[in-house]
XYZ file of C-alpha atoms in Angstrom:
188
model
C 121.687 -122.483 49.260
C 119.117 -119.911 48.203
C 115.670 -121.128 47.105
C 114.258 -119.602 43.939
C 110.632 -118.578 43.566
C 108.846 -120.619 40.971
C 105.756 -119.165 39.342
C 104.758 -122.638 38.161
C 104.693 -123.996 41.711
C 102.741 -120.948 42.869
C 100.074 -121.560 40.204
C 99.899 -125.273 41.001
C 99.083 -124.572 44.690
C 95.489 -125.054 45.618
C 93.511 -121.823 45.638
C 91.299 -121.372 48.692
C 88.802 -118.476 48.716
C 89.104 -116.175 51.715
C 85.668 -117.090 53.038
C 86.688 -120.753 53.200
C 89.951 -120.214 55.094
C 89.835 -121.855 58.491
C 90.981 -119.482 61.225
C 91.846 -121.203 64.456
C 91.154 -119.766 67.880
C 94.904 -119.406 68.369
C 95.176 -117.289 65.158
C 92.283 -115.120 66.330
C 93.923 -114.499 69.729
C 97.290 -113.687 68.116
C 95.621 -111.163 65.803
C 93.683 -109.564 68.661
C 96.799 -109.274 70.824
C 98.748 -107.686 67.956
C 95.936 -105.192 67.371
C 95.749 -104.401 71.089
C 99.524 -103.797 71.244
C 99.360 -101.366 68.312
C 96.326 -99.603 69.794
C 98.015 -99.209 73.187
C 101.219 -97.912 71.601
C 99.310 -95.248 69.651
C 97.100 -94.380 72.647
C 100.075 -93.985 75.006
C 101.917 -91.809 72.473
C 98.851 -89.593 72.230
C 98.530 -89.338 76.022
C 102.238 -88.490 76.292
C 101.973 -85.686 73.712
C 98.833 -84.272 75.347
C 100.568 -84.307 78.726
C 103.572 -82.416 77.291
C 101.282 -79.769 75.793
C 99.341 -79.466 79.049
C 102.555 -78.980 81.046
C 103.789 -76.310 78.582
C 100.629 -74.290 79.218
C 101.393 -73.935 82.919
C 105.166 -74.203 83.040
C 106.865 -71.689 80.795
C 110.500 -72.445 79.943
C 113.001 -69.948 81.268
C 114.285 -67.733 78.494
C 117.999 -67.190 78.199
C 119.196 -63.740 79.169
C 120.705 -62.272 76.005
C 121.647 -58.903 77.436
C 125.288 -57.962 76.930
C 125.620 -60.405 74.027
C 126.628 -59.333 70.528
C 124.024 -60.092 67.871
C 124.881 -59.926 64.185
C 121.881 -59.358 61.914
C 122.490 -59.704 58.178
C 120.127 -57.618 56.078
C 119.622 -55.436 59.164
C 119.236 -52.123 57.346
C 115.633 -52.577 56.215
C 112.351 -54.399 56.811
C 112.370 -57.511 58.952
C 116.121 -57.236 59.593
C 115.668 -53.736 61.021
C 112.865 -54.942 63.293
C 114.993 -57.860 64.473
C 117.820 -55.456 65.311
C 115.463 -53.242 67.320
C 113.957 -56.187 69.212
C 117.343 -57.670 70.103
C 118.561 -54.237 71.233
C 115.436 -53.917 73.386
C 116.525 -57.157 75.082
C 119.925 -55.590 75.825
C 122.010 -57.004 72.976
C 124.752 -55.057 71.287
C 124.095 -55.138 67.554
C 126.244 -55.525 64.440
C 123.973 -54.336 61.622
C 125.132 -55.935 58.367
C 123.728 -54.764 55.047
C 124.719 -54.043 51.475
C 122.964 -50.682 51.988
C 125.414 -49.075 54.433
C 123.400 -45.846 54.667
C 120.306 -47.601 56.033
C 122.434 -49.841 58.259
C 123.990 -46.721 59.807
C 120.536 -45.223 60.402
C 119.423 -48.379 62.198
C 122.607 -48.471 64.310
C 122.153 -44.825 65.302
C 118.483 -45.408 66.182
C 119.437 -48.395 68.341
C 122.105 -46.489 70.256
C 119.730 -43.574 70.909
C 116.707 -45.668 71.953
C 118.263 -48.553 73.837
C 121.658 -47.306 75.042
C 123.497 -50.353 73.730
C 126.425 -50.511 71.331
C 125.463 -50.741 67.673
C 127.653 -50.519 64.584
C 126.847 -50.707 60.905
C 128.956 -52.776 58.530
C 128.787 -52.956 54.760
C 128.825 -56.478 53.393
C 127.510 -58.170 50.273
C 126.726 -61.565 51.785
C 126.828 -63.178 48.339
C 130.542 -62.281 48.169
C 132.639 -64.899 49.950
C 135.721 -62.718 50.441
C 133.663 -59.888 51.990
C 132.185 -62.295 54.527
C 135.620 -63.606 55.492
C 137.028 -60.123 56.034
C 133.890 -59.033 57.910
C 134.570 -61.462 60.755
C 137.910 -59.903 61.659
C 136.504 -56.370 61.281
C 133.623 -57.082 63.672
C 135.890 -58.782 66.193
C 138.379 -55.891 66.132
C 135.741 -53.137 66.380
C 133.351 -54.944 68.730
C 133.997 -58.548 69.879
C 133.181 -62.111 68.757
C 129.572 -62.677 67.725
C 127.314 -64.487 70.228
C 124.026 -64.497 68.296
C 123.645 -64.786 64.530
C 120.453 -63.802 62.736
C 121.031 -64.799 59.119
C 118.268 -62.627 57.655
C 119.568 -61.233 54.347
C 117.542 -62.249 51.332
C 116.471 -61.190 47.843
C 112.995 -61.457 46.379
C 113.253 -61.727 42.627
C 110.136 -60.292 40.992
C 110.578 -61.315 37.349
C 110.421 -64.551 35.400
C 113.596 -66.599 35.823
C 113.313 -67.862 32.246
C 113.781 -64.340 30.884
C 116.502 -63.393 33.412
C 120.187 -63.043 32.826
C 122.709 -65.341 34.463
C 124.158 -62.725 36.822
C 120.716 -61.948 38.319
C 120.064 -65.622 38.993
C 123.541 -66.077 40.482
C 122.961 -63.055 42.751
C 119.671 -64.477 44.087
C 121.265 -67.874 44.699
C 124.305 -66.211 46.285
C 122.237 -64.170 48.755
C 119.430 -66.630 49.467
C 121.362 -69.894 49.498
C 125.151 -69.863 49.656
C 125.354 -66.868 51.982
C 123.334 -68.860 54.521
C 126.321 -71.187 54.780
C 129.078 -68.584 54.607
C 127.567 -66.188 57.145
C 127.420 -69.059 59.654
C 131.206 -69.018 59.590
C 131.056 -65.595 61.262
C 129.558 -67.154 64.351
């Protein structure tokens, strides 16, 4: 049977001020041991983390060789996406440059092929459009091969007040910046 808390019984209990509470030697030892256990746990965790950081300074992890892999970079026609394409190509990756701006994507692909002597192709895709993403996978696989590395970089920066925006603008931002992050992962 479950015991119920009674406020009346709690009030009737004798009140003892904290400075009059008798602490036995056994209670004091138990408290000290508990404190020591917590202190040691925290101290050992700190030592472990410091050791890991120290080891990382002297032992660098081996980086995976990405040469000859196919990297897909969404939003690869401009800005950060373009730079990511160039850096991956420098490492020996073949590149699928995906962008809504096909003209710039083609310029990036041409620059990559000339500078790094790897395969690069430009593909038009509005990543906020689900059906375009689905068809893009088969196009890339037929013209190149299956994607090994995915850099989901496409994004929109909306520079006006959302409260004065129209619904289609807001849906476009959400489509590119949020839902496309899920859909583009299906390409990989």
